[in-house]
CSV table of C-alpha atoms and ligand atoms in Angstrom, one decimal:
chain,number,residue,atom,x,y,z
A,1,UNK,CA,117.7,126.4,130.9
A,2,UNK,CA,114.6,126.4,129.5
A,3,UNK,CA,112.8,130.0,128.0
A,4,UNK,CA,110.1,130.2,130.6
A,5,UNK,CA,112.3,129.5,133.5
A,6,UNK,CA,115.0,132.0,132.3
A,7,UNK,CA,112.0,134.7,131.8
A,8,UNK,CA,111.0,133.7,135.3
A,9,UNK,CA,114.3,134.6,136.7
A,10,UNK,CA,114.4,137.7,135.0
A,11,UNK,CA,111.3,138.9,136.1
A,12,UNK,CA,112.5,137.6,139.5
A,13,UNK,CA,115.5,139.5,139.8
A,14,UNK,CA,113.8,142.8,138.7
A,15,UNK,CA,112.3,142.5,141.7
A,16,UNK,CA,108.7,140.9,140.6
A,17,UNK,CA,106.9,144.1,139.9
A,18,UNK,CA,106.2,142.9,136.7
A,19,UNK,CA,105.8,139.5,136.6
A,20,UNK,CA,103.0,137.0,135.9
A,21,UNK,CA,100.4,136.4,138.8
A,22,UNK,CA,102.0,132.7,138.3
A,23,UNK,CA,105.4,133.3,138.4
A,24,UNK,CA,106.8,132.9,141.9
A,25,UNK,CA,109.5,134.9,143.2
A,26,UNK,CA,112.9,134.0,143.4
A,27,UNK,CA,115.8,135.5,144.6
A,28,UNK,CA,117.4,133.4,147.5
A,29,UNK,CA,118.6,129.8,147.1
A,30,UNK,CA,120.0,128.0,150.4
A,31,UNK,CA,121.8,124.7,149.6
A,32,UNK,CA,122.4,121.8,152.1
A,33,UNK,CA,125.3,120.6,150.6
A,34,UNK,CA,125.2,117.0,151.8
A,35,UNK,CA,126.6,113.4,150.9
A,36,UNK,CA,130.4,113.9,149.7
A,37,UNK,CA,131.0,110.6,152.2
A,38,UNK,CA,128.5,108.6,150.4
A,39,UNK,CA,129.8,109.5,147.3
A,40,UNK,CA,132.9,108.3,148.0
A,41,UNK,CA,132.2,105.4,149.4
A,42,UNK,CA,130.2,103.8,146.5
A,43,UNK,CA,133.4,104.8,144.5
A,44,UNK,CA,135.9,103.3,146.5
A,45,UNK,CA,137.6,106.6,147.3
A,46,UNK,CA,138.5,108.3,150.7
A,47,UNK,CA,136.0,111.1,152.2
A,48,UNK,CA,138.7,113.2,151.4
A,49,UNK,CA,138.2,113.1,147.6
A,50,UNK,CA,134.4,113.4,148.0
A,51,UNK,CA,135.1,116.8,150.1
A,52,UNK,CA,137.4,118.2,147.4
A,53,UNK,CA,134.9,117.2,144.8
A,54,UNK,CA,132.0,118.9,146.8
A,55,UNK,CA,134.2,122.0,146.2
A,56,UNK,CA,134.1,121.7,142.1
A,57,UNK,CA,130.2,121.0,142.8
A,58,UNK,CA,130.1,124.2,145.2
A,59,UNK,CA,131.7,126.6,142.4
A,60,UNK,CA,129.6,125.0,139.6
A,61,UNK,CA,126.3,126.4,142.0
A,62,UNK,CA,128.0,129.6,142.3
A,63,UNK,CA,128.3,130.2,138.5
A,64,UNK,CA,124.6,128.8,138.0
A,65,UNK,CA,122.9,130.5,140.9
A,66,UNK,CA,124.6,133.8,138.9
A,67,UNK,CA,123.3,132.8,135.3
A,68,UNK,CA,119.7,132.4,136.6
A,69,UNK,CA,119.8,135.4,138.5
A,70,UNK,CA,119.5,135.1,142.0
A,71,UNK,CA,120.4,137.7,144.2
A,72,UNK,CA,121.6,135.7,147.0
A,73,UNK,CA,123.1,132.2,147.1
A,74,UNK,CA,123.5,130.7,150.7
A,75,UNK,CA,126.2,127.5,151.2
A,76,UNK,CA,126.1,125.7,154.3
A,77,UNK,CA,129.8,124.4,154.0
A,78,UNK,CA,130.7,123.7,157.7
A,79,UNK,CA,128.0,123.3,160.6
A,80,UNK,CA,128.8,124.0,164.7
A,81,UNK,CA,128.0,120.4,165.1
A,82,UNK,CA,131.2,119.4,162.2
A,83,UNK,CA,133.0,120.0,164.9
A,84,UNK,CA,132.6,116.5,166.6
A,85,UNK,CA,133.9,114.7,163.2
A,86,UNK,CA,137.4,113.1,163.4
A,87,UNK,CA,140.5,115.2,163.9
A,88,UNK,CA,141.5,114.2,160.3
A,89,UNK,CA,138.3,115.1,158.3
A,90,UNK,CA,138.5,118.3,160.1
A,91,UNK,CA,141.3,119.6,159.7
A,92,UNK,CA,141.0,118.8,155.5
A,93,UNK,CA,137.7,120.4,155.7
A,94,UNK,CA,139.1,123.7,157.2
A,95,UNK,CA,142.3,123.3,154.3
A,96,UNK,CA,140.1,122.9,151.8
A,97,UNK,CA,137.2,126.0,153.2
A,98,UNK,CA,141.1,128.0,153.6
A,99,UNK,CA,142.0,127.4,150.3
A,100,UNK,CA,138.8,128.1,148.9
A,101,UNK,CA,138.6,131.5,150.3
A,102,UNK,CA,142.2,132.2,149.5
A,103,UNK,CA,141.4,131.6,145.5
A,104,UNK,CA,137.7,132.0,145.0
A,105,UNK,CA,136.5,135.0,147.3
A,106,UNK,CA,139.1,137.3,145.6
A,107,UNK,CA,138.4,136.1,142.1
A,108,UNK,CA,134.5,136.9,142.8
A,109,UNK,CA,135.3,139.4,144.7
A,110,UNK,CA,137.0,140.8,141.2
A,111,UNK,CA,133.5,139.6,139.1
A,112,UNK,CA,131.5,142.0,141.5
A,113,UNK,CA,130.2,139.0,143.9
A,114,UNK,CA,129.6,140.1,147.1
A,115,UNK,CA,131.0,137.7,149.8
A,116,UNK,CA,129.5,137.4,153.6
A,117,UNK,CA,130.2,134.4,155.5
A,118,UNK,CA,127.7,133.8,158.2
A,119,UNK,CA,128.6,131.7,161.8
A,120,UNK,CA,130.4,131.8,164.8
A,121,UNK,CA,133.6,133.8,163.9
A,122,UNK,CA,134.6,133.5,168.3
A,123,UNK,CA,136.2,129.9,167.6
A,124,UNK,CA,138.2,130.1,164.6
A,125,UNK,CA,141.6,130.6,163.5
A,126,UNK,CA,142.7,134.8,163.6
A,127,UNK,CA,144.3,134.6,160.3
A,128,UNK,CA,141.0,132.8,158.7
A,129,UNK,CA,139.0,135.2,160.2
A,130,UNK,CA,140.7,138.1,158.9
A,131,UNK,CA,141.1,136.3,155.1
A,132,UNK,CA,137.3,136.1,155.2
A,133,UNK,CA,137.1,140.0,157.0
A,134,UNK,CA,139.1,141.2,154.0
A,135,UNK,CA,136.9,139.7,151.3
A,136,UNK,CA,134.2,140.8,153.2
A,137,UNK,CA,135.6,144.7,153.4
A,138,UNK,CA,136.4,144.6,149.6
A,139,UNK,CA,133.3,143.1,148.5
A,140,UNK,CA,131.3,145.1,150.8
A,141,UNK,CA,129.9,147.7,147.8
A,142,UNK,CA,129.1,145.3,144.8
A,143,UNK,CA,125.3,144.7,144.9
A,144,UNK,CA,125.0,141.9,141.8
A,145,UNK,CA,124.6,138.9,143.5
A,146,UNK,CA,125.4,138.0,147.6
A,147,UNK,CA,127.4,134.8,148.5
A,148,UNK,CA,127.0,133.8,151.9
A,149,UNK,CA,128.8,131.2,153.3
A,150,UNK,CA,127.3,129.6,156.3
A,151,UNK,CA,130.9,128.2,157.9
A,152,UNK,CA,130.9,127.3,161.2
A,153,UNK,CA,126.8,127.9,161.4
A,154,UNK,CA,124.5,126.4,163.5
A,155,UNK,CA,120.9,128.2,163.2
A,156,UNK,CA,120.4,128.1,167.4
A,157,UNK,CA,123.6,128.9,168.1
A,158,UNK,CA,123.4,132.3,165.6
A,159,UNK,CA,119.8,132.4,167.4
A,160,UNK,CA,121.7,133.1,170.8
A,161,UNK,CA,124.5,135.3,169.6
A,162,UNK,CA,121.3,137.5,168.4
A,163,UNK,CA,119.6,137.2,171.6
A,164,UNK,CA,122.5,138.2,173.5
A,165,UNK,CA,123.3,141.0,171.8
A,166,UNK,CA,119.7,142.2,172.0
A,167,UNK,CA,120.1,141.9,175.4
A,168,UNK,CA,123.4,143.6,175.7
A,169,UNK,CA,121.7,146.5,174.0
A,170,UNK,CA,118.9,146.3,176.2
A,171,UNK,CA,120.8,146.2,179.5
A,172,UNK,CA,122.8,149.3,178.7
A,173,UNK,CA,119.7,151.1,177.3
A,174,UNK,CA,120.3,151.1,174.2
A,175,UNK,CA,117.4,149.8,173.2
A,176,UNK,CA,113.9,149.5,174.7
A,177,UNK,CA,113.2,145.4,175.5
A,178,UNK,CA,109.4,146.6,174.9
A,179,UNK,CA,110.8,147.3,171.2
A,180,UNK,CA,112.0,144.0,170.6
A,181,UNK,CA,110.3,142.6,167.3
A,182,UNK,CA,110.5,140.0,164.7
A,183,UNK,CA,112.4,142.3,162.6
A,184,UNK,CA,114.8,143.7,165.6
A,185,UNK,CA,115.7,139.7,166.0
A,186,UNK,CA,115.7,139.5,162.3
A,187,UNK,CA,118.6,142.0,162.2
A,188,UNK,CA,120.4,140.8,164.9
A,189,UNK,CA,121.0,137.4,162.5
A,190,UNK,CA,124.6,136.9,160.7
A,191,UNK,CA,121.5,137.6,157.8
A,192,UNK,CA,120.8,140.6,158.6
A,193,UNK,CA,119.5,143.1,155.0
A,194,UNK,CA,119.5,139.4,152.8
A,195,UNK,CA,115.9,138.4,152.2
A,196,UNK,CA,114.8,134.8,153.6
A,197,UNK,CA,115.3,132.1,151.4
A,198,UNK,CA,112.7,131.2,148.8
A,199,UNK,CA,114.4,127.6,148.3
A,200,UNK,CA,116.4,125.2,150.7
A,201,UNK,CA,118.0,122.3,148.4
A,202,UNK,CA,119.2,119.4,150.1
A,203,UNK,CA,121.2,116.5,148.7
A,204,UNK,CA,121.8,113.1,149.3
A,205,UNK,CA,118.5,112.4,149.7
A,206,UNK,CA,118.3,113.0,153.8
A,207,UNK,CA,115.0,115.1,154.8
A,208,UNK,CA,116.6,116.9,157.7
A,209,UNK,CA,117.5,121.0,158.7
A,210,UNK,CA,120.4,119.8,160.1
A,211,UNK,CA,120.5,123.7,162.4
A,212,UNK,CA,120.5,125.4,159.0
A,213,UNK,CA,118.8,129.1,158.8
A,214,UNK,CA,116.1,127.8,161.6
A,215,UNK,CA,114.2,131.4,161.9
A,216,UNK,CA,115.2,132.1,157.7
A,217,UNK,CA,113.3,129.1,156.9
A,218,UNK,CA,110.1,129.8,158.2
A,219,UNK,CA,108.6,129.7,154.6
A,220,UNK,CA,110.8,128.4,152.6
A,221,UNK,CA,110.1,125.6,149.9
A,222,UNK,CA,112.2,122.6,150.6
A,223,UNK,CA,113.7,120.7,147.6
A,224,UNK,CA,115.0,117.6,148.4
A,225,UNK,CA,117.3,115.6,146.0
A,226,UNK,CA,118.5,112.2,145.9
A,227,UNK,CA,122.2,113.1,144.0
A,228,UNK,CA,125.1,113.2,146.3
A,229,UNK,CA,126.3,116.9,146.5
A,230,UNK,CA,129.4,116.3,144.0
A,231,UNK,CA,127.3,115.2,141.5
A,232,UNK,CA,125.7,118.6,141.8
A,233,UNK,CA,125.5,120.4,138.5
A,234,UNK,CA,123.8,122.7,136.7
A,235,UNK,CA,120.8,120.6,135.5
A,236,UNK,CA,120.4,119.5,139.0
A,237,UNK,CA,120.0,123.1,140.1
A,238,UNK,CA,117.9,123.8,137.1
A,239,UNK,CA,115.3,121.0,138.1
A,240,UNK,CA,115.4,121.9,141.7
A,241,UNK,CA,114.1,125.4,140.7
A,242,UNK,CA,112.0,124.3,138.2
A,243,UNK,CA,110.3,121.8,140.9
A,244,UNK,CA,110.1,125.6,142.9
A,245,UNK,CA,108.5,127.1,140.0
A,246,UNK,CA,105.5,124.3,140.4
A,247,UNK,CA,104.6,125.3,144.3
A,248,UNK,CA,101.9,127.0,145.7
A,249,UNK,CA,103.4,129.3,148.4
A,250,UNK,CA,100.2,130.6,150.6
A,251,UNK,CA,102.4,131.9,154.0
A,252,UNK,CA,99.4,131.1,155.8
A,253,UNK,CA,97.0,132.8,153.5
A,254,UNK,CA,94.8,131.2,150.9
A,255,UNK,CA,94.3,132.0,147.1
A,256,UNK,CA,92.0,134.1,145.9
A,257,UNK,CA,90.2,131.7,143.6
A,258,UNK,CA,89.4,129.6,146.5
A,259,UNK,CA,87.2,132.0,147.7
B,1,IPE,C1,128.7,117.1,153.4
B,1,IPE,O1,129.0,115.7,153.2
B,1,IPE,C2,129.9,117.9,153.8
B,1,IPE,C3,129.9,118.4,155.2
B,1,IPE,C4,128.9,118.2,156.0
B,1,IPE,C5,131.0,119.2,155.6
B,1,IPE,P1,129.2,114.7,154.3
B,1,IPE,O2,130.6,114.6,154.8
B,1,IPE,O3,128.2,115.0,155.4
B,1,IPE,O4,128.8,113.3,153.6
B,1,IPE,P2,127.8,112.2,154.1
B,1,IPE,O5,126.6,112.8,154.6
B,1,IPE,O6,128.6,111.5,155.2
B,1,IPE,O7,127.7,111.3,152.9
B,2,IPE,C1,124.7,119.3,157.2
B,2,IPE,O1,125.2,118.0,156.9
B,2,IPE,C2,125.9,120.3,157.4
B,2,IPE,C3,126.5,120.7,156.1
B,2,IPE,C4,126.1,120.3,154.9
B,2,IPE,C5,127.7,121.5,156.2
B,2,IPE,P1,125.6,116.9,158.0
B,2,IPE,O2,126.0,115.7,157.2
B,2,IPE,O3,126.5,117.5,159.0
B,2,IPE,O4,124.2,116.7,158.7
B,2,IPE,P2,123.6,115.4,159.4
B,2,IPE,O5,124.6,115.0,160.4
B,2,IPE,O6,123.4,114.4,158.4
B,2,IPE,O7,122.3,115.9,160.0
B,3,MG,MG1,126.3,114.4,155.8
């Protein structure tokens, strides 16, 4: 990592009070996490293999996302459109997300990670639920670093859950619908207290949201990388912030030089 970048994230994670007029804020990294079929195709290997070598890719993010920093680190490991993908690659895609959160959340759980997986929790197995619940509980005080997991996560669908809920509230009087705001919506989200994401990264060179974080993203810079997401490392996730480091983020505003 180079000096200034490290300083950067520094700076960043001390909340920006003192950094540089230049330095941009960074604290929340969202990753698209796409193209282990490619990459296992141009090898000659099943999907399979490229889905258990997107998990090694996911871990190495993890441990970088930490080493520069960032408070929060979102994955967007299974989507509420996966759904429709054949029996086969489903099911190894839910042994391998089980068997991640069976070794890995209690480990990082241990290294004072906190853990938060964000989707529809309705529609999935009990016993997965509670493994993630139980992470979730025993994480629920360690304020280093956030992972979320977006599993089972489609942005419109966690859209309605919030407007329904609102609306729930509303209907018993709980609270007034005149009072509804951006950030009453913004806390209805599987989000809710984790600040929008700075960064999305996207891999496999496909320029697409794909349902991920729809209201989060409103302004966030979009990174998008040509690699297939197991060939995901550390100086891949380096440049993609670095490439961050270079924007002009203006949320609508303008600078003040260009007055
Ligand atoms: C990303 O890789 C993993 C998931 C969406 C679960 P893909 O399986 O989408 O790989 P490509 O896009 O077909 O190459
Ligand atoms: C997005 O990838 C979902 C995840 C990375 C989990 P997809 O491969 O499902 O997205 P599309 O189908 O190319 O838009
Ligand atoms: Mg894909």
């Amino acid at each position: 990592m180079s000096a200034t970048l490290r300083k950067h994230a520094g700076r960043m994670f001390a909340g920006g009070t003192e950094a540089p007029e230049t330095a941009r804020p960074l604290r929340h990294v969202a990753i698209i996490m796409d193209g282990n079929g490619r990459w296992a195709k141009a090898r000659g290997v099943s999907r399979l293999e490229g889905h258990q070598q997107g998990v090694e890719a996911a871990r190495r993010a993890v441990e970088t996302a930490r080493e520069l920093g960032l408070t929060h680190v979102t994955l967007y490991s299974f989507s509420t459109e996966n759904w429709n993908r054949p029996d086969w690659e489903v099911r190894h895609l839910m042994g391998l997300l089980r068997r991640f959160f069976e070794d890995d959340l209690a480990k990082l759980a241990d290294e004072g990670v906190r853990v938060r997986i964000i989707g529809d929790r309705q529609t999935l197995p009990r016993d997965l639920v509670a493994l993630v619940e139980d992470a979730e509980r025993r994480t629920a005080d360690n304020t280093g670093h956030t992972l979320q997991i977006a599993f089972n996560y489609g942005g419109r669908d966690e859209l309605v859950r919030a407007a329904s809920k609102l609306a729930a509230q509303a209907a018993s009087g709980e609270i007034d619908p005149a009072a509804i705001d951006e950030a009453a919506l913004t806390d209805a989200l599987d989000t809710k207290g984790a600040p929008d994401p700075d960064l999305i990264i996207r891999t496999s060179g496909e320029q697409r949201i794909s349902n991920f974080l729809l209201w989060q993203a409103a302004y966030a810079e979009f990174v998008f990388l040509d690699c297939f997401w197991p060939d995901f490392g550390r100086d891949e996730f380096i440049a993609a912030v670095e490439q961050y480091q270079r924007r002009e983020r203006r949320y609508g505003g303008r600078l003040e030089e260009d007055a």
